[in-house]
């Protein structure tokens, strides 16, 4: 497909701007742009270009999208409609607090609900992504230790089953990262933890469910060990979709948690759109949360600057539209609905896993949470067909590939997260597609090495794309 620049015809225009009716102002010549290389197209050409592009894309409204650790679920359109109401969508962030009481009530109410859902005492909505929430939470932890005159705590412990953003955020926040190995049961190895923890431990970051889709078994014991050493417990709750309404990080001994509203709470993940990674904390850490906070006063809701706050972590108050959708989601589902949605997410993952186990070994028989990891190593050893080939072959069958080659601790990994929004029929279709591909691997592997055959893009050179990105025409 041609780019807009290739389709450009000199002199074509989409709109003609009327001459200004007001007096014009001349800028200093040195400030004026002399050249602007924009494609020249009629409106209709531009509309058709983007419509054609949109038809080549695959989204959650097109079909099954089991991208692990991403919670690519279908979200009720109602929530989008509510977020698009002009009073919300057009509120300017610099409007005086007394003129946007409704929007501040959204922030205040959502804070309270998220605190309730996570078992925390206070929440900030400012961070704009999960990793941004991790970074914020770690700055809060750092500030907490230092406020008590404790300057030795320079290390953050991160189990090897953590999400990749955890060590990255800890390093960004200025900590030294100490990796803690998993034990035979795929949980944190308690003996390794005891060796790693000490007076220099600022926190331990636990991803739960882990990137293997398993519930960490020894959380209470881990929390006791870390707390006894004076460290804090950080919960990566990006995948709260598996446990919301069932268990709360605050009840499990965690001091800080972040959530991904753009996974669990009705904003689609991916595509680089707006995200939100709220951070919840226990009372002792509240003073350090980003500023300003929305607080209830006699005159109504107002912004409050905290004296001990770590400061701002985003312009204004974060991505407001995402909050509206999250609040609409929580209110329409209610407590029981949230719990049912988590339970269905877990049931769906276990169902798909059990269906796949009928024709390909899924590994140990422990129940998974909202996602599971398949190793395609056996298939590769026996047929030469790799996890990548399988993922590409799924595209030909109308299914978005699962996450590939992650987590790194599993060879030839495919990570499936079906989510609660898929029906049994869809899960059956996905299992059947995988069965077909695996059979084909034993009979006609060549075709799989060159899949996808029916997609607009075949196999991009991923190495070249990563090493030598061309980001503009
Ligand atoms: C997605 C995810 C993150 C990171 O969230 P972003 O919004 O992509 O920064 C962190 N931890 C876990 C477990 C995740 O699944």
PDB file of N, CA, C and O and ligand atoms in Angstrom, residues 69-70 129-132 134 163 165-166 207 209 211 236 238-239 258 260 262-263 269, ligand 1:
ATOM      1  N   UNK A  69      -0.561 -10.957  29.288  1.00  0.00           N
ATOM      2  CA  UNK A  69      -0.126  -9.831  30.111  1.00  0.00           C
ATOM      3  C   UNK A  69      -0.639  -8.496  29.580  1.00  0.00           C
ATOM      4  O   UNK A  69      -0.137  -7.448  29.953  1.00  0.00           O
ATOM      5  N   UNK A  70      -1.622  -8.527  28.722  1.00  0.00           N
ATOM      6  CA  UNK A  70      -2.122  -7.282  28.142  1.00  0.00           C
ATOM      7  C   UNK A  70      -3.612  -7.057  28.384  1.00  0.00           C
ATOM      8  O   UNK A  70      -4.098  -5.943  28.241  1.00  0.00           O
ATOM      9  N   UNK A 129       0.723   5.265  32.883  1.00  0.00           N
ATOM     10  CA  UNK A 129       0.937   3.900  32.387  1.00  0.00           C
ATOM     11  C   UNK A 129       1.309   3.038  33.574  1.00  0.00           C
ATOM     12  O   UNK A 129       1.583   3.552  34.663  1.00  0.00           O
ATOM     13  N   UNK A 130       1.337   1.730  33.340  1.00  0.00           N
ATOM     14  CA  UNK A 130       1.722   0.824  34.410  1.00  0.00           C
ATOM     15  C   UNK A 130       3.144   1.090  34.873  1.00  0.00           C
ATOM     16  O   UNK A 130       3.414   1.244  36.073  1.00  0.00           O
ATOM     17  N   UNK A 131       4.059   1.161  33.909  1.00  0.00           N
ATOM     18  CA  UNK A 131       5.462   1.381  34.260  1.00  0.00           C
ATOM     19  C   UNK A 131       5.633   2.746  34.939  1.00  0.00           C
ATOM     20  O   UNK A 131       6.450   2.900  35.844  1.00  0.00           O
ATOM     21  N   UNK A 132       4.838   3.712  34.527  1.00  0.00           N
ATOM     22  CA  UNK A 132       4.882   5.044  35.133  1.00  0.00           C
ATOM     23  C   UNK A 132       4.403   4.968  36.595  1.00  0.00           C
ATOM     24  O   UNK A 132       4.943   5.640  37.480  1.00  0.00           O
ATOM     25  N   UNK A 134       4.751   2.272  38.456  1.00  0.00           N
ATOM     26  CA  UNK A 134       5.850   1.617  39.191  1.00  0.00           C
ATOM     27  C   UNK A 134       6.888   2.655  39.598  1.00  0.00           C
ATOM     28  O   UNK A 134       7.350   2.694  40.742  1.00  0.00           O
ATOM     29  N   UNK A 163       7.218  -8.926  35.831  1.00  0.00           N
ATOM     30  CA  UNK A 163       7.089  -8.292  34.524  1.00  0.00           C
ATOM     31  C   UNK A 163       8.349  -7.479  34.244  1.00  0.00           C
ATOM     32  O   UNK A 163       8.950  -6.922  35.172  1.00  0.00           O
ATOM     33  N   UNK A 165       8.946  -4.634  33.149  1.00  0.00           N
ATOM     34  CA  UNK A 165       9.008  -3.220  33.516  1.00  0.00           C
ATOM     35  C   UNK A 165       9.491  -3.032  34.953  1.00  0.00           C
ATOM     36  O   UNK A 165       9.996  -1.968  35.291  1.00  0.00           O
ATOM     37  N   UNK A 166       9.335  -4.050  35.809  1.00  0.00           N
ATOM     38  CA  UNK A 166       9.693  -3.877  37.227  1.00  0.00           C
ATOM     39  C   UNK A 166      11.169  -3.519  37.417  1.00  0.00           C
ATOM     40  O   UNK A 166      11.481  -2.482  38.014  1.00  0.00           O
ATOM     41  N   UNK A 207       5.113  -9.273  41.075  1.00  0.00           N
ATOM     42  CA  UNK A 207       4.068  -9.314  40.064  1.00  0.00           C
ATOM     43  C   UNK A 207       3.162 -10.476  40.410  1.00  0.00           C
ATOM     44  O   UNK A 207       3.625 -11.609  40.509  1.00  0.00           O
ATOM     45  N   UNK A 209      -0.902 -12.011  39.591  1.00  0.00           N
ATOM     46  CA  UNK A 209      -0.271 -13.258  39.217  1.00  0.00           C
ATOM     47  C   UNK A 209       1.057 -13.005  38.498  1.00  0.00           C
ATOM     48  O   UNK A 209       1.213 -11.987  37.850  1.00  0.00           O
ATOM     49  N   UNK A 211       4.291 -13.552  35.803  1.00  0.00           N
ATOM     50  CA  UNK A 211       4.235 -13.580  34.336  1.00  0.00           C
ATOM     51  C   UNK A 211       4.000 -14.991  33.810  1.00  0.00           C
ATOM     52  O   UNK A 211       3.779 -15.184  32.631  1.00  0.00           O
ATOM     53  N   UNK A 236       2.776  -5.343  41.845  1.00  0.00           N
ATOM     54  CA  UNK A 236       2.482  -5.017  40.448  1.00  0.00           C
ATOM     55  C   UNK A 236       1.115  -5.607  40.144  1.00  0.00           C
ATOM     56  O   UNK A 236       0.963  -6.805  39.948  1.00  0.00           O
ATOM     57  N   UNK A 238      -0.884  -4.815  37.609  1.00  0.00           N
ATOM     58  CA  UNK A 238      -1.335  -4.572  36.229  1.00  0.00           C
ATOM     59  C   UNK A 238      -2.330  -5.641  35.800  1.00  0.00           C
ATOM     60  O   UNK A 238      -3.208  -5.393  34.982  1.00  0.00           O
ATOM     61  N   UNK A 239      -2.156  -6.839  36.365  1.00  0.00           N
ATOM     62  CA  UNK A 239      -3.047  -7.934  35.988  1.00  0.00           C
ATOM     63  C   UNK A 239      -4.084  -8.223  37.067  1.00  0.00           C
ATOM     64  O   UNK A 239      -4.428  -9.369  37.350  1.00  0.00           O
ATOM     65  N   UNK A 258       0.264  -0.765  42.067  1.00  0.00           N
ATOM     66  CA  UNK A 258      -0.234  -0.001  40.917  1.00  0.00           C
ATOM     67  C   UNK A 258      -1.180  -0.892  40.120  1.00  0.00           C
ATOM     68  O   UNK A 258      -1.077  -2.120  40.149  1.00  0.00           O
ATOM     69  N   UNK A 260      -3.404  -1.134  36.225  1.00  0.00           N
ATOM     70  CA  UNK A 260      -3.479  -0.599  34.866  1.00  0.00           C
ATOM     71  C   UNK A 260      -4.949  -0.428  34.517  1.00  0.00           C
ATOM     72  O   UNK A 260      -5.638  -1.418  34.248  1.00  0.00           O
ATOM     73  N   UNK A 262      -5.883   0.791  31.884  1.00  0.00           N
ATOM     74  CA  UNK A 262      -5.920   0.420  30.469  1.00  0.00           C
ATOM     75  C   UNK A 262      -5.626  -1.064  30.272  1.00  0.00           C
ATOM     76  O   UNK A 262      -4.926  -1.461  29.371  1.00  0.00           O
ATOM     77  N   UNK A 263      -6.059  -1.873  31.157  1.00  0.00           N
ATOM     78  CA  UNK A 263      -6.091  -3.313  30.943  1.00  0.00           C
ATOM     79  C   UNK A 263      -7.384  -3.790  31.581  1.00  0.00           C
ATOM     80  O   UNK A 263      -8.272  -4.277  30.927  1.00  0.00           O
ATOM     81  N   UNK A 269      -5.894  -1.783  25.945  1.00  0.00           N
ATOM     82  CA  UNK A 269      -4.452  -1.673  26.080  1.00  0.00           C
ATOM     83  C   UNK A 269      -3.821  -1.766  24.699  1.00  0.00           C
ATOM     84  O   UNK A 269      -4.343  -2.407  23.815  1.00  0.00           O
TER      85      UNK A 269
HETATM   86  C1  LIG B   1       1.382  -4.335  31.234  1.00  0.00           C
HETATM   87  C2  LIG B   1       2.113  -4.598  32.461  1.00  0.00           C
HETATM   88  C3  LIG B   1       2.958  -3.613  33.008  1.00  0.00           C
HETATM   89  C4  LIG B   1       3.284  -2.310  32.323  1.00  0.00           C
HETATM   90  O1  LIG B   1       2.198  -1.500  31.997  1.00  0.00           O
HETATM   91  P1  LIG B   1       2.367  -0.372  30.880  1.00  0.00           P
HETATM   92  O2  LIG B   1       1.116   0.418  30.939  1.00  0.00           O
HETATM   93  O3  LIG B   1       2.535  -1.091  29.578  1.00  0.00           O
HETATM   94  O4  LIG B   1       3.571   0.443  31.220  1.00  0.00           O
HETATM   95  C5  LIG B   1       3.560  -3.894  34.215  1.00  0.00           C
HETATM   96  N1  LIG B   1       3.372  -5.070  34.836  1.00  0.00           N
HETATM   97  C6  LIG B   1       2.584  -6.028  34.330  1.00  0.00           C
HETATM   98  C7  LIG B   1       2.400  -7.312  35.088  1.00  0.00           C
HETATM   99  C8  LIG B   1       1.931  -5.844  33.118  1.00  0.00           C
HETATM  100  O5  LIG B   1       1.164  -6.813  32.626  1.00  0.00           O
END
